[in-house]
mmCIF file of C-alpha atoms and ligand atoms in Angstrom:
data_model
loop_
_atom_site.group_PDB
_atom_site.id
_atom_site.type_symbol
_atom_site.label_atom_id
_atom_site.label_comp_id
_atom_site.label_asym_id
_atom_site.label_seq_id
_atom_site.Cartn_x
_atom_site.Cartn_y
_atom_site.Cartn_z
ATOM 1 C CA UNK A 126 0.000 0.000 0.000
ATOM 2 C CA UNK A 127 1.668 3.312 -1.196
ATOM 3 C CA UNK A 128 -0.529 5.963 -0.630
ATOM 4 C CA UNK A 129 -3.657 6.261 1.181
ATOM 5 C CA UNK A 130 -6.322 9.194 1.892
ATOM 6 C CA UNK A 131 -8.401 10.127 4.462
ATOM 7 C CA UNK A 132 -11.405 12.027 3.646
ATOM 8 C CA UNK A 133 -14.049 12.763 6.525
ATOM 9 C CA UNK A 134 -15.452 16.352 7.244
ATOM 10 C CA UNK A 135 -13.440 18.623 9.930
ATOM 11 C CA UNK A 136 -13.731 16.554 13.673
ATOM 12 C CA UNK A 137 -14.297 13.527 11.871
ATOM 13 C CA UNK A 138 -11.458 12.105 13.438
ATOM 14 C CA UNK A 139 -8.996 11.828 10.472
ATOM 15 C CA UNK A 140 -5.773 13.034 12.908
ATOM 16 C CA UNK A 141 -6.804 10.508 15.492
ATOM 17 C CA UNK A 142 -6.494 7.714 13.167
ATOM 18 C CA UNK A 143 -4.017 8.735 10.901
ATOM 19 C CA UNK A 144 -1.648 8.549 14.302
ATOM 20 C CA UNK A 145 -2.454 4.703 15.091
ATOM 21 C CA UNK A 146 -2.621 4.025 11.063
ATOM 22 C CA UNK A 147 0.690 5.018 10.266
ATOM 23 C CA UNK A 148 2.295 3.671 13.012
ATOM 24 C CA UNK A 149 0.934 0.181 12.614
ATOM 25 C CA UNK A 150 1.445 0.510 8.555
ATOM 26 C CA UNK A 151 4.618 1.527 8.368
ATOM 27 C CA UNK A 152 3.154 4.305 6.433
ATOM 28 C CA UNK A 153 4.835 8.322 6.716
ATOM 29 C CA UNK A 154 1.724 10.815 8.085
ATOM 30 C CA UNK A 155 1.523 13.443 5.937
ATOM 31 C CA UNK A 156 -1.047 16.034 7.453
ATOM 32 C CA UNK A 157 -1.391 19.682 5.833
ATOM 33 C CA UNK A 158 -2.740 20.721 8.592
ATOM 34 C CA UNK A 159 0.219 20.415 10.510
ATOM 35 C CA UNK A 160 2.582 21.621 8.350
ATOM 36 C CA UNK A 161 0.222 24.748 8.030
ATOM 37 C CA UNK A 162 0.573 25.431 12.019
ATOM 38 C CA UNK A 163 3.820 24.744 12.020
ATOM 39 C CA UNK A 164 4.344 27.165 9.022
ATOM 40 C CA UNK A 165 2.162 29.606 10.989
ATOM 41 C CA UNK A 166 4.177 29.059 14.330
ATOM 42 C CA UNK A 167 7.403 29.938 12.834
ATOM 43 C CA UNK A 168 5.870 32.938 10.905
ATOM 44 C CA UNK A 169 7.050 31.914 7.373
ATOM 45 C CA UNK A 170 6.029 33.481 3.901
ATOM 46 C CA UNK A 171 3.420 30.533 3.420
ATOM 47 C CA UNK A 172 2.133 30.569 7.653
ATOM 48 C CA UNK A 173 1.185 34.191 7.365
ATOM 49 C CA UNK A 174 -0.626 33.762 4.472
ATOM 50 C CA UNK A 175 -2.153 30.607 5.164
ATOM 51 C CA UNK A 176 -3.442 32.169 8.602
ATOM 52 C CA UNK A 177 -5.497 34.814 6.802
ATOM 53 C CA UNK A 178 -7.629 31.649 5.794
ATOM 54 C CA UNK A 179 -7.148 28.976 8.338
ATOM 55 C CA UNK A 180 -8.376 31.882 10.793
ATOM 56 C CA UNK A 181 -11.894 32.539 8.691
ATOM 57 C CA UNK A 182 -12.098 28.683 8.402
ATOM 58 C CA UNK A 183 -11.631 28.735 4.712
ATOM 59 C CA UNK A 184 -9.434 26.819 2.784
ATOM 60 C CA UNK A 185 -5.677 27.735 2.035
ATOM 61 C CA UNK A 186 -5.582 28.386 -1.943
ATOM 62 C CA UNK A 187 -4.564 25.034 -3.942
ATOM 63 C CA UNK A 188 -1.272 25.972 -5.196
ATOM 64 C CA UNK A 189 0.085 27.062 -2.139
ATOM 65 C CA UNK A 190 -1.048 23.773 -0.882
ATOM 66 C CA UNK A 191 0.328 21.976 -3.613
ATOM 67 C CA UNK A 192 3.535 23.523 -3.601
ATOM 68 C CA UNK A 193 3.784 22.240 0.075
ATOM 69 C CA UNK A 194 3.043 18.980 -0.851
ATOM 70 C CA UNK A 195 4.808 18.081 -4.003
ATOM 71 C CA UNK A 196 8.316 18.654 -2.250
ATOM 72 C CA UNK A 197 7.416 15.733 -0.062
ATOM 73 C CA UNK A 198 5.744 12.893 -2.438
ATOM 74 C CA UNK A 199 7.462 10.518 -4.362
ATOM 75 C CA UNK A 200 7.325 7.257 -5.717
ATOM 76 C CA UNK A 201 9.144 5.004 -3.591
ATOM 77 C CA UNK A 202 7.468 6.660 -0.757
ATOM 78 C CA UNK A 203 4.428 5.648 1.350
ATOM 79 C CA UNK A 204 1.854 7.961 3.142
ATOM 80 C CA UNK A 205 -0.978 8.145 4.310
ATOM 81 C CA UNK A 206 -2.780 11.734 3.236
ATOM 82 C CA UNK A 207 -4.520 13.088 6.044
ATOM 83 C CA UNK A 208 -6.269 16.501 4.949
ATOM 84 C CA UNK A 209 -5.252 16.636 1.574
ATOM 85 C CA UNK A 210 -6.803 16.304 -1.139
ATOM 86 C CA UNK A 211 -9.419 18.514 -0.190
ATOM 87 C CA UNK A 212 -10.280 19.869 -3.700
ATOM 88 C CA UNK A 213 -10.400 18.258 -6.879
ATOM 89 C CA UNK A 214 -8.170 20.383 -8.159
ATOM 90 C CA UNK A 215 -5.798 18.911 -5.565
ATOM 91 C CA UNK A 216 -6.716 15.648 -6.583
ATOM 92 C CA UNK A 217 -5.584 16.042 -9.480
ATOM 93 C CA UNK A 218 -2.350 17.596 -8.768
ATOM 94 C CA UNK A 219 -1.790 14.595 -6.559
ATOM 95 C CA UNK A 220 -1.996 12.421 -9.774
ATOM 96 C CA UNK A 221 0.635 13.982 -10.978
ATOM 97 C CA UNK A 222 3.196 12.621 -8.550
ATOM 98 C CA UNK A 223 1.621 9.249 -6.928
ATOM 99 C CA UNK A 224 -1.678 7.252 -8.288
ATOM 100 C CA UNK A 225 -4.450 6.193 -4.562
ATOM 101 C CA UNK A 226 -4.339 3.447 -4.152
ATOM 102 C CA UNK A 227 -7.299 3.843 -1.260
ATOM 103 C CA UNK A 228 -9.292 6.498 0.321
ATOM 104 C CA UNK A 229 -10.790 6.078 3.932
ATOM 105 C CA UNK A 230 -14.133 8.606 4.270
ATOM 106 C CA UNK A 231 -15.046 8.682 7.578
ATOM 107 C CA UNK A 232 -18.700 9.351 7.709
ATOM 108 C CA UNK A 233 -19.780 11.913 10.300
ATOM 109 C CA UNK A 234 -22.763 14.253 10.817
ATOM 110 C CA UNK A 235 -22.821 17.900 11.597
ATOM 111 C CA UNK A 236 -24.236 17.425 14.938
ATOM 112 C CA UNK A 237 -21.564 15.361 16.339
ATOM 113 C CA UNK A 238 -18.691 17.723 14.280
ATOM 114 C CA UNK A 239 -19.525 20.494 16.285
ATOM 115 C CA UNK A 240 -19.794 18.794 19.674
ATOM 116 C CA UNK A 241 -16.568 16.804 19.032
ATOM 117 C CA UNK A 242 -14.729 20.369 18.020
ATOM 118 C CA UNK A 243 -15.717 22.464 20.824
ATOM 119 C CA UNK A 244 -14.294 19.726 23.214
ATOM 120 C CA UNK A 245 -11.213 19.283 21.353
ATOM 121 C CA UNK A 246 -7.609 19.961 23.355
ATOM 122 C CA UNK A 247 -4.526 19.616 21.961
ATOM 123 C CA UNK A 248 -0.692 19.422 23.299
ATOM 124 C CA UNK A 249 1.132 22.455 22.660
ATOM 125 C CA UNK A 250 4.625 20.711 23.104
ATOM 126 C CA UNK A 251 3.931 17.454 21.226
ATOM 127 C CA UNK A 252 0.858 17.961 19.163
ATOM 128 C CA UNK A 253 -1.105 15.004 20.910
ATOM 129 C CA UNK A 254 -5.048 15.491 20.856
ATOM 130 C CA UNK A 255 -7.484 14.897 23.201
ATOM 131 C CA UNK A 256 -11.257 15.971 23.674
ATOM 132 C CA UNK A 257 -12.779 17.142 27.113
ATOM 133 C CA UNK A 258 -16.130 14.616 26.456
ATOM 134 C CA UNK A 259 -14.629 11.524 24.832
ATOM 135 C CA UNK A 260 -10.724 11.014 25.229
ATOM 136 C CA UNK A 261 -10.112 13.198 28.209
ATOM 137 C CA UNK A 262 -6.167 13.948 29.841
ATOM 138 C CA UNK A 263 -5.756 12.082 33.281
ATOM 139 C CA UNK A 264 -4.494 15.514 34.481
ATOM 140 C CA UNK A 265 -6.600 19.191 33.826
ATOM 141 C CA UNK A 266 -4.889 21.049 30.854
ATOM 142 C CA UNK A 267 -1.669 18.262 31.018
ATOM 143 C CA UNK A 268 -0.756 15.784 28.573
ATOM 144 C CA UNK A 269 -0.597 12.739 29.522
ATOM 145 C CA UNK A 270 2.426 12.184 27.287
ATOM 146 C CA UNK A 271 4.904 14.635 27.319
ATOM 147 C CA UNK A 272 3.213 16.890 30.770
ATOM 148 C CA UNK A 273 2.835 19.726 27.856
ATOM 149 C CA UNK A 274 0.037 22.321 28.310
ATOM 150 C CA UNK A 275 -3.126 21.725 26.388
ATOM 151 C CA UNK A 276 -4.939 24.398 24.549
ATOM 152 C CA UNK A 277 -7.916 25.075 21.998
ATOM 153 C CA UNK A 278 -7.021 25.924 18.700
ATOM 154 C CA UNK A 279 -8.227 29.236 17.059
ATOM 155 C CA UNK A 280 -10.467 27.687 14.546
ATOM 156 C CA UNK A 281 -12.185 25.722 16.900
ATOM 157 C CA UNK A 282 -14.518 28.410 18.066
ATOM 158 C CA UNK A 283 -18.294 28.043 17.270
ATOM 159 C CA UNK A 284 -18.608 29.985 14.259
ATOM 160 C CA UNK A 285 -15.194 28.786 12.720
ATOM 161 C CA UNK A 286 -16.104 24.854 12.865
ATOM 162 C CA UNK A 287 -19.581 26.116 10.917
ATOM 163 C CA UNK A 288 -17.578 27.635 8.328
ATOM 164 C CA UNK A 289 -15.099 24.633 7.921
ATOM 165 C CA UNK A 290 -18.158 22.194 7.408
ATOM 166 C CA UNK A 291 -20.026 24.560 5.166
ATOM 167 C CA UNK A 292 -16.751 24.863 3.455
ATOM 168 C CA UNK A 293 -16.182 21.001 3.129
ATOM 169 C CA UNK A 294 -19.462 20.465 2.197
ATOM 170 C CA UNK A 295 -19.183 22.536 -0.633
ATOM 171 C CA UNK A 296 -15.465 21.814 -1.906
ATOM 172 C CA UNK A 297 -14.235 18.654 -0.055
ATOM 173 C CA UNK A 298 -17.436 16.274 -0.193
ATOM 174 C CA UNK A 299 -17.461 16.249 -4.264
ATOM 175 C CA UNK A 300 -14.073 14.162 -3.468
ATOM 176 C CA UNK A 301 -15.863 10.903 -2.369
ATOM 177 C CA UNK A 302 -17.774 10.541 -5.797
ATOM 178 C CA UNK A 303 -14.891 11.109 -7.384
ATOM 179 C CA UNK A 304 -12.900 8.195 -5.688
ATOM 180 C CA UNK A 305 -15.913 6.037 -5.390
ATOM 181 C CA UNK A 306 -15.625 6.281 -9.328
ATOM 182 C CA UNK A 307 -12.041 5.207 -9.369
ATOM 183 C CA UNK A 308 -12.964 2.187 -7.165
ATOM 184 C CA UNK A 309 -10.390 3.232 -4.406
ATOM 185 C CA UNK A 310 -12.843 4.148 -1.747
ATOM 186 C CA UNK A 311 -14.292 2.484 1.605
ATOM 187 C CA UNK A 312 -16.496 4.148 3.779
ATOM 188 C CA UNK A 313 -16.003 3.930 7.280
ATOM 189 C CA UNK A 314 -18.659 4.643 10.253
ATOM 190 C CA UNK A 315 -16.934 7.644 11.773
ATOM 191 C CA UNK A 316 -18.878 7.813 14.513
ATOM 192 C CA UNK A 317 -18.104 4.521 16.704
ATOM 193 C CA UNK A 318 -14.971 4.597 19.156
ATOM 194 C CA UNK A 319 -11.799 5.333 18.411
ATOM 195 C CA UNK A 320 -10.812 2.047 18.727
ATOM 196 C CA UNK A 321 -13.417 0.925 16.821
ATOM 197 C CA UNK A 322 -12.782 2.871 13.583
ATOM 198 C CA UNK A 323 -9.241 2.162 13.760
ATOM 199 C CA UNK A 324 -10.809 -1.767 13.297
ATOM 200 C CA UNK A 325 -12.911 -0.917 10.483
ATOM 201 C CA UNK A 326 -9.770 1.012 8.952
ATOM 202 C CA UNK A 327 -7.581 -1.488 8.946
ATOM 203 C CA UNK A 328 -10.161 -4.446 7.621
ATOM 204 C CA UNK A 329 -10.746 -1.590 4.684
ATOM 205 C CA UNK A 330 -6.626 -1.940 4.758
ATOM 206 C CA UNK A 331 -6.327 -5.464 4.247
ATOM 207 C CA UNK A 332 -5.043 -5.706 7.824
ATOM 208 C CA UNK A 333 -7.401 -6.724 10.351
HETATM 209 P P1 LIG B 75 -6.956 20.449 9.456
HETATM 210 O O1 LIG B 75 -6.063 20.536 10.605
HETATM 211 O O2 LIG B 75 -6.716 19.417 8.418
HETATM 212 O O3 LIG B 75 -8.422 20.389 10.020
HETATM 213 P P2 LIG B 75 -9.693 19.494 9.626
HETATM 214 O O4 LIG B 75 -9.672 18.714 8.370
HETATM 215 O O5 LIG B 75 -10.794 20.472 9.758
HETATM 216 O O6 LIG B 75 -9.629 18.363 10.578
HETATM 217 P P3 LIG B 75 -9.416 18.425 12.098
HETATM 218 O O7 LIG B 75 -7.950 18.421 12.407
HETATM 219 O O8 LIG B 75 -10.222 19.542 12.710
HETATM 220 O O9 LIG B 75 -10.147 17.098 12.560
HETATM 221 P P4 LIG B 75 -9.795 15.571 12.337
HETATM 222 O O10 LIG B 75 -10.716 14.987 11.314
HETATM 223 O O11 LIG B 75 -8.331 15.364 12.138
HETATM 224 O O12 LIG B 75 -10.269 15.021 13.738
HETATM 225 P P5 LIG B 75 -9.402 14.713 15.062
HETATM 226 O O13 LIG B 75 -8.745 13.379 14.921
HETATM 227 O O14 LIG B 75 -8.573 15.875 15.438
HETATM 228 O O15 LIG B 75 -7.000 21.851 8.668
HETATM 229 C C1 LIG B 75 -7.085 23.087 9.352
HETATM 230 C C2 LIG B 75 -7.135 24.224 8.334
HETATM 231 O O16 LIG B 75 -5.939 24.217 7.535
HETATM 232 C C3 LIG B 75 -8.273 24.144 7.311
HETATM 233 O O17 LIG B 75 -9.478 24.721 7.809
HETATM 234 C C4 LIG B 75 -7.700 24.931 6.136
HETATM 235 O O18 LIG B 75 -7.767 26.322 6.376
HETATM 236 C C5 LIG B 75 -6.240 24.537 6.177
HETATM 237 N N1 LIG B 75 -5.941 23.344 5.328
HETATM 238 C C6 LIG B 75 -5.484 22.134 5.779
HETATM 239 N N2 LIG B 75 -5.325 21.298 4.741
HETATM 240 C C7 LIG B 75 -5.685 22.001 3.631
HETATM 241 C C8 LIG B 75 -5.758 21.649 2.251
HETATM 242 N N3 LIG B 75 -5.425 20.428 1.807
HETATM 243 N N4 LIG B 75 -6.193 22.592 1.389
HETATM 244 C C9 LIG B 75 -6.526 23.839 1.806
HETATM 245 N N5 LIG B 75 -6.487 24.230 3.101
HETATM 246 C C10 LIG B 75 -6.071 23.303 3.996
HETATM 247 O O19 LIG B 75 -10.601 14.550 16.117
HETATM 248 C C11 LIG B 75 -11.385 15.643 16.512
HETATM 249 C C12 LIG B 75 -11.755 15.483 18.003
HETATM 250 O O20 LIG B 75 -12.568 14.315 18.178
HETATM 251 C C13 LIG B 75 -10.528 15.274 18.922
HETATM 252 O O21 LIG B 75 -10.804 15.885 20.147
HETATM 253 C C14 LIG B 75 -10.449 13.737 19.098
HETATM 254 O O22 LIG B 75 -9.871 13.401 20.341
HETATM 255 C C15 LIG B 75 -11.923 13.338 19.011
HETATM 256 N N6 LIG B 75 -12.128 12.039 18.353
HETATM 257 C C16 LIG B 75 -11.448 11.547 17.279
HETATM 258 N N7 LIG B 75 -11.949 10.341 16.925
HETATM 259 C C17 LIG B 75 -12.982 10.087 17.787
HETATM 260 C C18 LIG B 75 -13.913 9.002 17.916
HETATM 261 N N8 LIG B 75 -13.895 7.948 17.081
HETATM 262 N N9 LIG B 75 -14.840 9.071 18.892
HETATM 263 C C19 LIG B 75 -14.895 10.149 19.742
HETATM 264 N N10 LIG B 75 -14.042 11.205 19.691
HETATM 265 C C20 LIG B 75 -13.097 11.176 18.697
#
């Protein structure tokens, strides 16, 4: 297996997975998410840019996105895609440097997006997530890993997380026709435990 995306709408748990997924496959996480914040947290050309629309909840414009990306795909490498595509014209750009070979969608509604969000905490030394109603830390604010502090990230406030699922809804979502069409994509119920969707991941894998 060379290279593997996760689709799911924001909250859908694609981080959370990606994490155990790679790990156990032997595959390199790839997140643009995370390379956005850290582009952001060192103040770069691309981070202060990119803030202006990970701020507003919109997406970061394609080619700076693909720009980021193509530096670090390759043939003989494998990854697992974890926020990207999120466009087709991403997709596509993708194509031009590795072919799917599968795409996870986790399947989650808005209700349960928005409730999973607004409880979200993440470390600030280590980048390990957690979420105040479903994975809490053993310790208030701590991580259980590294003792790092845990905070809430700027987008998710209330009216940020609406715009990100309005947002995928309208741009992202068109992505699971497209790779239902190319045969390379399994569904996955999104909304079990984390333990549980990590199951059903890696039976869509090949690997349970
Ligand atoms: P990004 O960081 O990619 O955000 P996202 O896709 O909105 O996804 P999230 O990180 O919010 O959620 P997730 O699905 O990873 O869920 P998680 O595992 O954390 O992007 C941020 C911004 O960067 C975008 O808005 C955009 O501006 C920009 N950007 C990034 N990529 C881009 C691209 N390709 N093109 C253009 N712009 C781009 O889980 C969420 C919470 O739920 C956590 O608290 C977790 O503990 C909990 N949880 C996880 N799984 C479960 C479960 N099964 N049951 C219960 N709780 C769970």
């Amino acid at each position: 297996m060379k290279t593997v995306v996760l689709l799911g709408p924001p909250g859908s748990g694609k981080g959370t997975l990606a994490l155990r997924l790679a790990g156990r496959l032997g595959l390199e996480h790839l997140s643009t998410g995370d390379l956005l914040r850290d582009e952001v947290a060192r103040a770069t050309v691309l981070g202060r840019r990119a803030k202006e629309y990970m701020d507003r909840g919109e997406l970061v414009p394609d080619e700076l996105i693909l720009d980021m990306v193509a530096e670090r795909l390759s043939d003989d490498r494998s990854v697992l895609l974890d926020g990207f595509p999120r466009t087709l014209a991403q997709a596509k750009g993708l194509e031009e440097h590795v072919s799917v070979d599968k795409a996870l969608y986790l399947e989650l509604g808005q209700d349960e997006v928005v409730r999973r969000l607004s409880a979200r905490r993440v470390c600030k030394e280590c980048g390990a997530n957690y979420n105040l109603l479903t994975q809490p830390p053993a310790e208030e604010g701590r991580c259980d890993r590294c003792g790092g502090e845990l905070y809430q990230r700027g987008d998710d406030k209330p009216e940020v997380i609406a715009k990100r699922y309005e947002v995928y809804v309208r741009d992202s979502s068109p992505l699971v026709e497209y790779y239902r069409e190319q045969g390379v994509l399994e569904s996955l119920d999104g909304s079990g435990s984390p333990d549980g969707v990590y199951q059903q991941a890696l039976s869509a894998l090949g690997h349970a």
